[in-house]
PDB file of C-alpha atoms in Angstrom:
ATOM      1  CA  UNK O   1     -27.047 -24.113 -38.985  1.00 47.00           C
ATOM      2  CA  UNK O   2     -24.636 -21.178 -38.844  1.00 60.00           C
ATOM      3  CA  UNK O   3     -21.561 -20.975 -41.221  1.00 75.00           C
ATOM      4  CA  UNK O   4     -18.630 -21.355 -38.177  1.00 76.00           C
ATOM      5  CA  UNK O   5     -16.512 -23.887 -36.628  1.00 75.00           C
ATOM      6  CA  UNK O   6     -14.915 -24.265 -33.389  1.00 81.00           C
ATOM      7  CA  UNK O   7     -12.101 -23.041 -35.036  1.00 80.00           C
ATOM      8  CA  UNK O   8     -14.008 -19.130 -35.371  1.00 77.00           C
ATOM      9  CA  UNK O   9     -14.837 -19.978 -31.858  1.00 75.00           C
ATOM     10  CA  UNK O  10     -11.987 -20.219 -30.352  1.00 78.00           C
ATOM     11  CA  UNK O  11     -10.246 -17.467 -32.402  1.00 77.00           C
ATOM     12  CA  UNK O  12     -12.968 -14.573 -31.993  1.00 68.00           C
ATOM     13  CA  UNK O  13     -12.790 -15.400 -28.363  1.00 67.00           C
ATOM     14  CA  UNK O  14      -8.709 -14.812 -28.068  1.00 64.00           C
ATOM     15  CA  UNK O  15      -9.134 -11.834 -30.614  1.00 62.00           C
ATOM     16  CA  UNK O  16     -11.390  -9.942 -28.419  1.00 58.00           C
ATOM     17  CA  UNK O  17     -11.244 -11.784 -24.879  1.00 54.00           C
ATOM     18  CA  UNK O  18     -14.844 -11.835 -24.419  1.00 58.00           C
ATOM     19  CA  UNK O  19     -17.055 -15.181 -23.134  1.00 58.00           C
ATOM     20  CA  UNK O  20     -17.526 -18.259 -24.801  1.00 67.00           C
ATOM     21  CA  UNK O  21     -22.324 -17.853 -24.807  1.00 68.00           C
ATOM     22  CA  UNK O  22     -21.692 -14.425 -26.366  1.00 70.00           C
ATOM     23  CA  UNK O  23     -19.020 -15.116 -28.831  1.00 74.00           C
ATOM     24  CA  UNK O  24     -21.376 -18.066 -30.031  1.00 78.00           C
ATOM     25  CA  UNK O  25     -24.318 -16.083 -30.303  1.00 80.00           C
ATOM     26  CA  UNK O  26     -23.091 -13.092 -31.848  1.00 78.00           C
ATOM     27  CA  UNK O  27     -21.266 -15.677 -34.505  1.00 78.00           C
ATOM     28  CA  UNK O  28     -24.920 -17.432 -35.207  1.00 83.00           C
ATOM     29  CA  UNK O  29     -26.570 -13.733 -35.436  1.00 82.00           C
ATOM     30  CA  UNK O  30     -23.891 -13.162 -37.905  1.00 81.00           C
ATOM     31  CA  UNK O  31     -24.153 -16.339 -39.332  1.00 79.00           C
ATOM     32  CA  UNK O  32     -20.776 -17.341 -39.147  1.00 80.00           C
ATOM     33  CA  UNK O  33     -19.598 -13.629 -40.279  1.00 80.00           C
ATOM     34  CA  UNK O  34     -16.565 -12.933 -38.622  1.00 78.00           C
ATOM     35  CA  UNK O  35     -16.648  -9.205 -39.302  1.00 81.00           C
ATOM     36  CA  UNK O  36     -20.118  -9.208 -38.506  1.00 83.00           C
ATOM     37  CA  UNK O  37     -20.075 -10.964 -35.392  1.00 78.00           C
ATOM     38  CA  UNK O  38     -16.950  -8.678 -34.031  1.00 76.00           C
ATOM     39  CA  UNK O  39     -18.995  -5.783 -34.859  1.00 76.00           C
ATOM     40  CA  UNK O  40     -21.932  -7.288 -32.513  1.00 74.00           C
ATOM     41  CA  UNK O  41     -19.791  -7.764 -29.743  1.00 69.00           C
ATOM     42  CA  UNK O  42     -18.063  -4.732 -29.717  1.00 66.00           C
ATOM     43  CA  UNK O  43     -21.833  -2.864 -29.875  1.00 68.00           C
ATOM     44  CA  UNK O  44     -22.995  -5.157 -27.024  1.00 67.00           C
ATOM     45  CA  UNK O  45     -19.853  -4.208 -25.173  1.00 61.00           C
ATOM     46  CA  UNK O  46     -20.255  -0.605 -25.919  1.00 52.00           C
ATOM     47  CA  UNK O  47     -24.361  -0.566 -24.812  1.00 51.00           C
ATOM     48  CA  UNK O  48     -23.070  -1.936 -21.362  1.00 51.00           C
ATOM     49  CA  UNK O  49     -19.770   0.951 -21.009  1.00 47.00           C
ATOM     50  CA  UNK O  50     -23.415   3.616 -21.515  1.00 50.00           C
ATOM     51  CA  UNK O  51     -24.709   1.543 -18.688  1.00 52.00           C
ATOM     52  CA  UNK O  52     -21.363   1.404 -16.263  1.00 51.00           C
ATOM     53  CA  UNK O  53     -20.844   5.263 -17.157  1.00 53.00           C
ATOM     54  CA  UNK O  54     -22.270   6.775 -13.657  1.00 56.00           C
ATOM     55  CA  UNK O  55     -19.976   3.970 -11.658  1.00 63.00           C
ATOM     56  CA  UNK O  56     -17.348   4.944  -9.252  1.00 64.00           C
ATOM     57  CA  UNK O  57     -14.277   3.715 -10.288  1.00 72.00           C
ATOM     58  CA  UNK O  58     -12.584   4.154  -6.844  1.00 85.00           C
ATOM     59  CA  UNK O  59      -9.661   0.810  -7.436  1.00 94.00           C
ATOM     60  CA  UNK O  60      -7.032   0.565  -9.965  1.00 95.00           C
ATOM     61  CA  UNK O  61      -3.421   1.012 -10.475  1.00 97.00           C
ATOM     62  CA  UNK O  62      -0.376   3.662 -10.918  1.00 98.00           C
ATOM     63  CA  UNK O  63       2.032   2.482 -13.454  1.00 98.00           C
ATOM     64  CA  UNK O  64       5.356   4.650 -15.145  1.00 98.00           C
ATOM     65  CA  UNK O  65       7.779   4.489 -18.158  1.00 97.00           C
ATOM     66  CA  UNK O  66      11.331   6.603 -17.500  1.00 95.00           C
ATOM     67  CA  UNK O  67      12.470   7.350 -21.172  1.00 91.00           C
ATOM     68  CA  UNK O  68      15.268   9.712 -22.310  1.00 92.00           C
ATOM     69  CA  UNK O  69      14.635  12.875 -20.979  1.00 96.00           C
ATOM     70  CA  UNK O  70      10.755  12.807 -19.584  1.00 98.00           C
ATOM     71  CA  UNK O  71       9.605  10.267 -17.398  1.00 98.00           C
ATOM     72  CA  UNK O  72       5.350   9.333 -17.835  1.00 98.00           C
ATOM     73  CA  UNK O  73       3.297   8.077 -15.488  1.00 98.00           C
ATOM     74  CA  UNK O  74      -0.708   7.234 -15.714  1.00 98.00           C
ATOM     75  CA  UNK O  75      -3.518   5.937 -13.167  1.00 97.00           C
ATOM     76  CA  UNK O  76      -6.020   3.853 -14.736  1.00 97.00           C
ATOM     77  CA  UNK O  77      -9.245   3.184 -12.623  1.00 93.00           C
ATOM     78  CA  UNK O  78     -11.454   0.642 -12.075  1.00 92.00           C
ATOM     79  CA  UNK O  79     -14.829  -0.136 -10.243  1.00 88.00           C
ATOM     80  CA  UNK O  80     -13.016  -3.586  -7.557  1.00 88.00           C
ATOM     81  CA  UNK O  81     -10.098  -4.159  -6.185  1.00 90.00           C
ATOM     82  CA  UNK O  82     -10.885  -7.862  -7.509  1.00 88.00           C
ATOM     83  CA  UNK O  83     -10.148  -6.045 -11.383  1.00 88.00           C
ATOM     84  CA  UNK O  84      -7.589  -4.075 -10.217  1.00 92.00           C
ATOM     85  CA  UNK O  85      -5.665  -7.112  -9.696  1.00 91.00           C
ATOM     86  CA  UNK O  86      -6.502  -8.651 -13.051  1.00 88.00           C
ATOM     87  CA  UNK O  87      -3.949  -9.942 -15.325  1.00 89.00           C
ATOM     88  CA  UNK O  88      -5.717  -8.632 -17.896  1.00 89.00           C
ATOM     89  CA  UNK O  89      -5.987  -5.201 -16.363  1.00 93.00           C
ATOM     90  CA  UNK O  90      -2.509  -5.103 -15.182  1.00 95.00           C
ATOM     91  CA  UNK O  91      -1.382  -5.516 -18.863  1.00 95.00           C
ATOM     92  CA  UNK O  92      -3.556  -2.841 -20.018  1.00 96.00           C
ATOM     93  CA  UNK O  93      -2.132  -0.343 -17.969  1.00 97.00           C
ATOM     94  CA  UNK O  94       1.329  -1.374 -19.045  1.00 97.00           C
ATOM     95  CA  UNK O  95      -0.178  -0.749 -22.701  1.00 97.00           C
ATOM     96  CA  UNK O  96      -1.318   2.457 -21.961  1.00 98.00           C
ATOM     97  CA  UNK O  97       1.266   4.159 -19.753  1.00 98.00           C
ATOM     98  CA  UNK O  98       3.713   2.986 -22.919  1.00 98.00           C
ATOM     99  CA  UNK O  99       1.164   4.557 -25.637  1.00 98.00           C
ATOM    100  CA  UNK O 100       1.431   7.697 -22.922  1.00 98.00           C
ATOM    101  CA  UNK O 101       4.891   7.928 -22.880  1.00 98.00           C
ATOM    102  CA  UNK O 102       5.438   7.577 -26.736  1.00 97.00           C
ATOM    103  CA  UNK O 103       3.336  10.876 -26.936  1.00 97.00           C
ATOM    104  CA  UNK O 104       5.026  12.557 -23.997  1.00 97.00           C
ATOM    105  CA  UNK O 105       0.675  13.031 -22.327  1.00 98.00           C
ATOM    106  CA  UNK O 106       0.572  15.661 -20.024  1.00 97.00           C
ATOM    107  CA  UNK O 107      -3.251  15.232 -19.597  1.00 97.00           C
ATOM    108  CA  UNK O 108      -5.775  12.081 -19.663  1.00 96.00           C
ATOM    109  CA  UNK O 109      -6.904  13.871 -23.055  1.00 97.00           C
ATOM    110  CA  UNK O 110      -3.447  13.521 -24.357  1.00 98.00           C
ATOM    111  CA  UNK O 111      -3.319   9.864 -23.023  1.00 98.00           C
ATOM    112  CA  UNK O 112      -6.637   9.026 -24.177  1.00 97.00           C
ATOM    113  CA  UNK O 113      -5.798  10.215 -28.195  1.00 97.00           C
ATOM    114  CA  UNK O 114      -2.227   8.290 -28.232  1.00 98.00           C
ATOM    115  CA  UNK O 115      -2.367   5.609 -30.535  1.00 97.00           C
ATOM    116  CA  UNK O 116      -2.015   2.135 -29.580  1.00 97.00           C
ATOM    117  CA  UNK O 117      -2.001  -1.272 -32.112  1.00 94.00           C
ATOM    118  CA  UNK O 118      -3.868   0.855 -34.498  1.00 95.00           C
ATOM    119  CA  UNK O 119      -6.278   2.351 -32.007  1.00 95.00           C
ATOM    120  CA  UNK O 120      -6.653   5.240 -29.974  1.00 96.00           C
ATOM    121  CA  UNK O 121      -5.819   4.327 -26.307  1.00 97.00           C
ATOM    122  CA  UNK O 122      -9.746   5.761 -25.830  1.00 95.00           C
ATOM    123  CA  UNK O 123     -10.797   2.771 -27.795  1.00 93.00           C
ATOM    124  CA  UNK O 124      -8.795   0.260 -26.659  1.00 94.00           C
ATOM    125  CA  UNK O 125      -9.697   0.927 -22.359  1.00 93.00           C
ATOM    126  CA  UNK O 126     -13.949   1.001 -24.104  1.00 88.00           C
ATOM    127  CA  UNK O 127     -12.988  -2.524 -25.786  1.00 86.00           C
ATOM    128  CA  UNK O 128     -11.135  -3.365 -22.364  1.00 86.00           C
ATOM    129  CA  UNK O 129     -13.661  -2.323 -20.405  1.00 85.00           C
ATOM    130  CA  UNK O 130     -16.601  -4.419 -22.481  1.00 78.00           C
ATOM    131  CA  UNK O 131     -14.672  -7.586 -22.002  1.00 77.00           C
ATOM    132  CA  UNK O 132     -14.090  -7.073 -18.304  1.00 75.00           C
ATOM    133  CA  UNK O 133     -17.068  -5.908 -17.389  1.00 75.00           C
ATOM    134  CA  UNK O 134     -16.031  -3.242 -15.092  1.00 83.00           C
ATOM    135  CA  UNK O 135     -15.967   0.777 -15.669  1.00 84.00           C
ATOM    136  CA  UNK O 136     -12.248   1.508 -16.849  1.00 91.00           C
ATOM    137  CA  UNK O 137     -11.151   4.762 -17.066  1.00 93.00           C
ATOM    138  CA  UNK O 138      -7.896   6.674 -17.579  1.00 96.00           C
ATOM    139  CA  UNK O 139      -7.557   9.157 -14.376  1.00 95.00           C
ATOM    140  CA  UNK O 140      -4.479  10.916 -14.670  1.00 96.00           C
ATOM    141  CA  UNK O 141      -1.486  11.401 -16.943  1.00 98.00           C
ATOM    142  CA  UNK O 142       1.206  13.323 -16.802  1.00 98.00           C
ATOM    143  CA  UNK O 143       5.004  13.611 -18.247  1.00 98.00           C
ATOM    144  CA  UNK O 144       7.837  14.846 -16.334  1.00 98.00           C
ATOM    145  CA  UNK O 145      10.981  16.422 -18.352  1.00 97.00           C
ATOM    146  CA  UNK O 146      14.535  16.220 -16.572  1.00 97.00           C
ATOM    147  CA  UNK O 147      17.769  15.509 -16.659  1.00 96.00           C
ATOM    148  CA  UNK O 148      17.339  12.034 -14.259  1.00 97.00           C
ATOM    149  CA  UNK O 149      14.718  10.481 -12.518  1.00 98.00           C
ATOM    150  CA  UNK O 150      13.400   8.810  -9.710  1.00 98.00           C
ATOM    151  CA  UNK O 151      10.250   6.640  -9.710  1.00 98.00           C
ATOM    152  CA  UNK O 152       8.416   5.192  -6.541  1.00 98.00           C
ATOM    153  CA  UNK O 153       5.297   3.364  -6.517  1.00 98.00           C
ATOM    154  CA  UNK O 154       3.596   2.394  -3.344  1.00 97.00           C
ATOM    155  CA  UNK O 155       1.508  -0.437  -2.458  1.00 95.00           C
ATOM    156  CA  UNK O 156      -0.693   0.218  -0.024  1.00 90.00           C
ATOM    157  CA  UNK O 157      -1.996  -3.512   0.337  1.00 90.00           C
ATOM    158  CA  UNK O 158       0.401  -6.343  -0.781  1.00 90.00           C
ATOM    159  CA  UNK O 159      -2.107  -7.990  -2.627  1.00 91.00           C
ATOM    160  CA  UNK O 160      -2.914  -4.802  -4.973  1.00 94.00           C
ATOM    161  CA  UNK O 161      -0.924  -3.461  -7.668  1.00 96.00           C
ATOM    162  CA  UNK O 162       0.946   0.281  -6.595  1.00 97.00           C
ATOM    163  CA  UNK O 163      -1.752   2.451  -5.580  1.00 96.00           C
ATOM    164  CA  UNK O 164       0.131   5.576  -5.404  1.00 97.00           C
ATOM    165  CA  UNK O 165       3.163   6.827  -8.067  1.00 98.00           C
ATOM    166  CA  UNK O 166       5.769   9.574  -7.523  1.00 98.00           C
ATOM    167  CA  UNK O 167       7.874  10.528 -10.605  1.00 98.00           C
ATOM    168  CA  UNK O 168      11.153  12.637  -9.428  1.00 98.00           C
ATOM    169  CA  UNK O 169      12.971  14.665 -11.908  1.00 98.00           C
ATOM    170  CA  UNK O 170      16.516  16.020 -10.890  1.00 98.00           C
ATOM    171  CA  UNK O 171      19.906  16.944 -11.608  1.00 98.00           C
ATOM    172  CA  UNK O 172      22.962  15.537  -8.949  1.00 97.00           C
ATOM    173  CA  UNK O 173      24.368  12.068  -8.300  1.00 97.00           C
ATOM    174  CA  UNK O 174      22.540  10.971  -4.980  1.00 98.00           C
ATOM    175  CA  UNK O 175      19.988   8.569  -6.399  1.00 98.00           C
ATOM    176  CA  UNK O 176      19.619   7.358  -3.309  1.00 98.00           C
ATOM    177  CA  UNK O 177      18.828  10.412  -1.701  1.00 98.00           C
ATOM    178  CA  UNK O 178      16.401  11.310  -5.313  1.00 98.00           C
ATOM    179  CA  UNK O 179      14.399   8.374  -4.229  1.00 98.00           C
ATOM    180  CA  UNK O 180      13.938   8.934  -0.592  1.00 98.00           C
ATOM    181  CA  UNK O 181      12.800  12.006  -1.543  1.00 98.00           C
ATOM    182  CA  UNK O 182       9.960  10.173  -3.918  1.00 98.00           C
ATOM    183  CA  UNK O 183       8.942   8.224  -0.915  1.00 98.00           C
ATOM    184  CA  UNK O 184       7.898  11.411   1.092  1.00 98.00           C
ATOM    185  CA  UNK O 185       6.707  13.047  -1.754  1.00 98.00           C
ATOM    186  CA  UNK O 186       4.557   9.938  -1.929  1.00 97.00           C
ATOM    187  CA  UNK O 187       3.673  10.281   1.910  1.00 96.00           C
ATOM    188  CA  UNK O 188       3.417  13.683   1.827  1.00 97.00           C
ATOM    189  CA  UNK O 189       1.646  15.178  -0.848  1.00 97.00           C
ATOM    190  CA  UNK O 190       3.341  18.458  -1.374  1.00 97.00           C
ATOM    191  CA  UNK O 191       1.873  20.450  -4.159  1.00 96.00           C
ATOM    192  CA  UNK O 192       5.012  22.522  -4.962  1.00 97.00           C
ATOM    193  CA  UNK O 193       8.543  22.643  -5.484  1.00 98.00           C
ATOM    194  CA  UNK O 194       9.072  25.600  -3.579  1.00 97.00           C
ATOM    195  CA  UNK O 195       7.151  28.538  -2.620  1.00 96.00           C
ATOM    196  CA  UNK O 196       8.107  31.209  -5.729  1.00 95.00           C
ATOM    197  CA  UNK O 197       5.970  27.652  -7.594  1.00 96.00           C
ATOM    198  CA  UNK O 198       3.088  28.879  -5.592  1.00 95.00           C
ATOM    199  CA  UNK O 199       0.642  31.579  -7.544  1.00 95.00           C
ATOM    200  CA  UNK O 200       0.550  34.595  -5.904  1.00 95.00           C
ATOM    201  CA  UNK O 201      -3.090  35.091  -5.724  1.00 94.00           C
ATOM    202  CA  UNK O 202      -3.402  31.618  -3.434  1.00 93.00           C
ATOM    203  CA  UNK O 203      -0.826  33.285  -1.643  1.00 92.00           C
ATOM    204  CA  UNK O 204      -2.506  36.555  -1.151  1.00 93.00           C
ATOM    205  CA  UNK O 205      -5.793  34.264  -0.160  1.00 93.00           C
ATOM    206  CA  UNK O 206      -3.377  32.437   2.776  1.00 91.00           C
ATOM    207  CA  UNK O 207      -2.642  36.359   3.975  1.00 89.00           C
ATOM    208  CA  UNK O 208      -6.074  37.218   4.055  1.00 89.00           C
ATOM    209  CA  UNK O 209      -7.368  34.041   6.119  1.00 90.00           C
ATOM    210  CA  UNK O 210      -4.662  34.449   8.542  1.00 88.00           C
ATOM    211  CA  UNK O 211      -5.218  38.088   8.792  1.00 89.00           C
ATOM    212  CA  UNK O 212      -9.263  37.393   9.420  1.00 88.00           C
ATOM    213  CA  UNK O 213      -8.727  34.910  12.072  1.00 87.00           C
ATOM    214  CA  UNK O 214      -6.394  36.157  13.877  1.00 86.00           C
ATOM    215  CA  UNK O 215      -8.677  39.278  14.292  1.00 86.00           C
ATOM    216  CA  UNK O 216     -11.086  36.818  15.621  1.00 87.00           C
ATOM    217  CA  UNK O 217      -9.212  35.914  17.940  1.00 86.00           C
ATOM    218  CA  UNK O 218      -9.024  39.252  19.348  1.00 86.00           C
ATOM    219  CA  UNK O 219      -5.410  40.040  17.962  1.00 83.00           C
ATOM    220  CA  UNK O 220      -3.961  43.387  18.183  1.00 85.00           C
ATOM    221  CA  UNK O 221      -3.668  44.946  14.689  1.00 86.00           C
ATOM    222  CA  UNK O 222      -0.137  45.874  15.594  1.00 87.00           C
ATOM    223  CA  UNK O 223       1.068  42.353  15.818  1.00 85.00           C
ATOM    224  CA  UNK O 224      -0.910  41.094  12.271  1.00 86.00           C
ATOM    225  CA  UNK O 225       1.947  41.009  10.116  1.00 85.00           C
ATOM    226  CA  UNK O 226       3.713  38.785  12.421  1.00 91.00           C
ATOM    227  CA  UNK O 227       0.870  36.569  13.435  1.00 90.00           C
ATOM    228  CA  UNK O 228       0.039  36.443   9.435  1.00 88.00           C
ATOM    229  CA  UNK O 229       3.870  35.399   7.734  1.00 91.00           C
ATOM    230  CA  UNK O 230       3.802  33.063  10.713  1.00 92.00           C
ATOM    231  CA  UNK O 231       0.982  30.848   9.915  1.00 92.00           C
ATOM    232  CA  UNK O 232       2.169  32.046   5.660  1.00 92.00           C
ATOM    233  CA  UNK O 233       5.427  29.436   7.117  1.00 93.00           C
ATOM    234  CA  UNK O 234       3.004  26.765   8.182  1.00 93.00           C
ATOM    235  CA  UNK O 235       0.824  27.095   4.907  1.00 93.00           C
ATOM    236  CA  UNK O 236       4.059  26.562   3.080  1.00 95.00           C
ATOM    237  CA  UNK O 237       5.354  23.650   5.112  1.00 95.00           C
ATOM    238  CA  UNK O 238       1.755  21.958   4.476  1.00 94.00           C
ATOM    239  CA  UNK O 239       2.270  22.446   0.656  1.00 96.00           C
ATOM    240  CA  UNK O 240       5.677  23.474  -0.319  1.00 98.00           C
ATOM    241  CA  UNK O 241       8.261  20.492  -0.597  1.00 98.00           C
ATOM    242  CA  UNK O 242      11.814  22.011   0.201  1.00 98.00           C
ATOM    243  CA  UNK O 243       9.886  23.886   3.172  1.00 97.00           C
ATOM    244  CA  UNK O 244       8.278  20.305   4.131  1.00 97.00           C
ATOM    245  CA  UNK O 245       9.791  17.951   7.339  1.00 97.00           C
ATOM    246  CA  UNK O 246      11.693  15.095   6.084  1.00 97.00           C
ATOM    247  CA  UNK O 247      10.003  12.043   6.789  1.00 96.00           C
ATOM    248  CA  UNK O 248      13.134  10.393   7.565  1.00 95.00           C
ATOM    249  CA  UNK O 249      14.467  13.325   9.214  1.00 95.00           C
ATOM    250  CA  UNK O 250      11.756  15.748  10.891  1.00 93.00           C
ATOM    251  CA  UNK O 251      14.469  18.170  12.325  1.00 96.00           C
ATOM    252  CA  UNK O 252      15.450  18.607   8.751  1.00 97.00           C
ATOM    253  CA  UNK O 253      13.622  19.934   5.477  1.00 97.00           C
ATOM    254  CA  UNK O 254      13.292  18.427   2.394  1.00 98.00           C
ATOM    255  CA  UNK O 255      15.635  21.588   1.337  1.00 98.00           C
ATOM    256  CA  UNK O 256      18.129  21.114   3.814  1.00 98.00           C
ATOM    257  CA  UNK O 257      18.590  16.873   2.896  1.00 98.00           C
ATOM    258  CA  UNK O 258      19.081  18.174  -0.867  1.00 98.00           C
ATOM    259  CA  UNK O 259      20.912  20.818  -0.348  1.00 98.00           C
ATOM    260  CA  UNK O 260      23.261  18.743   1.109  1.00 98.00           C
ATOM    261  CA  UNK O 261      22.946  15.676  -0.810  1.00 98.00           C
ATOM    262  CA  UNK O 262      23.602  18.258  -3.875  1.00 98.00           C
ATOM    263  CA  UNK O 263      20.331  17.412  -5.638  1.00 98.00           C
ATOM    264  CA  UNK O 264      18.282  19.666  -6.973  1.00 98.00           C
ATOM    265  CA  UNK O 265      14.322  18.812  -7.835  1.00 98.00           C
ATOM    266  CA  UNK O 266      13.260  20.195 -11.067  1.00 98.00           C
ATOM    267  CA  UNK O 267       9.557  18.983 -11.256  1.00 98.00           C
ATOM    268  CA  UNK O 268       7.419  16.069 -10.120  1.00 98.00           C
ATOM    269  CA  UNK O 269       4.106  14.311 -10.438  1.00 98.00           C
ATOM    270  CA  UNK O 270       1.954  12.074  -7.756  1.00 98.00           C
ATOM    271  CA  UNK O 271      -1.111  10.243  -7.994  1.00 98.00           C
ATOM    272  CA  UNK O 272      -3.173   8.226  -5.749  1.00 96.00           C
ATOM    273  CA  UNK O 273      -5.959   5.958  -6.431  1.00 95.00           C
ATOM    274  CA  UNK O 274      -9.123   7.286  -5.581  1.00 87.00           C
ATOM    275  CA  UNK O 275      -8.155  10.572  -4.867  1.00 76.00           C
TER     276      UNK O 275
END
């Protein structure tokens, strides 16, 4: 009979959160080794991430830490809404985004080499993701400097955890204004603060499109340059924030509402699940 108690069980079980037939069988392999038998599990739980690797992880959660000075935010994925909605995943992402922030990640590298309990945040989402079940993976991460911030995260069903995360960095004293500017950010999608943000070859691209369809349209040449920093203005109200409608106010800009407001945006992040 193997060396172990209920005792070993029960505590290999809480140690590493996996179910009660494996626990026991890895513990009689090991014969009653509790080194051993962690060692088992966390190989058996490792063979079946290889398996899970080609899954879509298409659910999951946004979550954010504002510190002094940088604001982090991270979107871990999973494979089901059903997991997305775990307790159990729900804490790890509140692990994780704080292991993110303590490093000040600006990339899922970054966020995936920060140390956690001894760990590497890598390991601990592959030990996560063994007990669960479920592909895991860390999708974004990024780290916004600033003076203050506003942070909005959207649920897009009530029964899922925030599914899409704006971080707002800026200088003024209309938070209220900061934060209604997160919430079309988060609506949105701008890619820029304003257009000088924009690199000059994507703007050069824009030209060149215009120019070409416009001439297939049958445009005269004479009236290019007009027809071509016209739709330039509609490229940049697509992608350019201050340039943007308000969503509150459509006769407005984004620039105009801050401008007034005396807020100034010095950076942001967004991310969306599954996107």
């Amino acid at each position: 009979m193997a060396n172990f108690n209920i005792a070993d069980l029960k505590a290999l079980r809480e140690q590493l959160g996996t179910g009660m037939s494996d626990t026991k069988a890895a513990l009689v392999e090991a014969d009653g080794d509790i080194e051993k038998a962690t060692e088992i599990l966390r190989l058996k739980g490792a063979k079946g991430n290889a398996k899970r690797a080609d899954r879509s992880t298409s659910e999951g959660l946004i979550a954010a830490r504002e510190g002094e000075g940088t604001a982090t935010m991270i979107a871990l994925a999973c494979e089901t809404d059903f997991v997305a909605k775990n307790e159990k995943f729900v804490a790890l992402a509140d692990r994780v985004v704080d292991a993110a922030a303590a490093v000040g990640a600006n990339s899922v590298d970054e966020g995936l080499n920060a140390p956690l309990d001894g760990k590497t945040v890598r390991e601990v989402i592959e030990e996560q993701a063994a007990t669960i079940g479920e592909k895991l993976e860390l999708g974004r991460a990024a780290t916004v400097a600033g003076d203050k911030f506003a942070v909005y995260l959207h649920r897009t069903s009530k029964d899922l955890p925030p599914q899409v995360g704006v971080v707002l960095a800026y200088s003024g004293d209309d938070a209220e204004t900061a934060r209604a500017v997160a919430q079309h950010i988060a609506m949105f999608a701008p890619e820029h603060i304003n257009r000088d943000e924009v690199p000059a070859d994507v703007v050069e691209k824009e030209r060149e499109l215009a120019a070409e369809i416009a001439r297939g349209e049958g445009k005269p040449e004479a009236a290019l340059p007009k027809i071509v920093e016209g739709r330039l203005t509609g490229f940049f109200k697509q992608t350019v924030l201050l340039d943007q409608a308000y969503a509150r106010d459509s006769k407005q800009s984004v620039g105009q509402v801050v401008e007034a407001a005396g807020v100034t945006v010095t950076g942001f992040a967004r991310f969306k699940i599954g996107s």
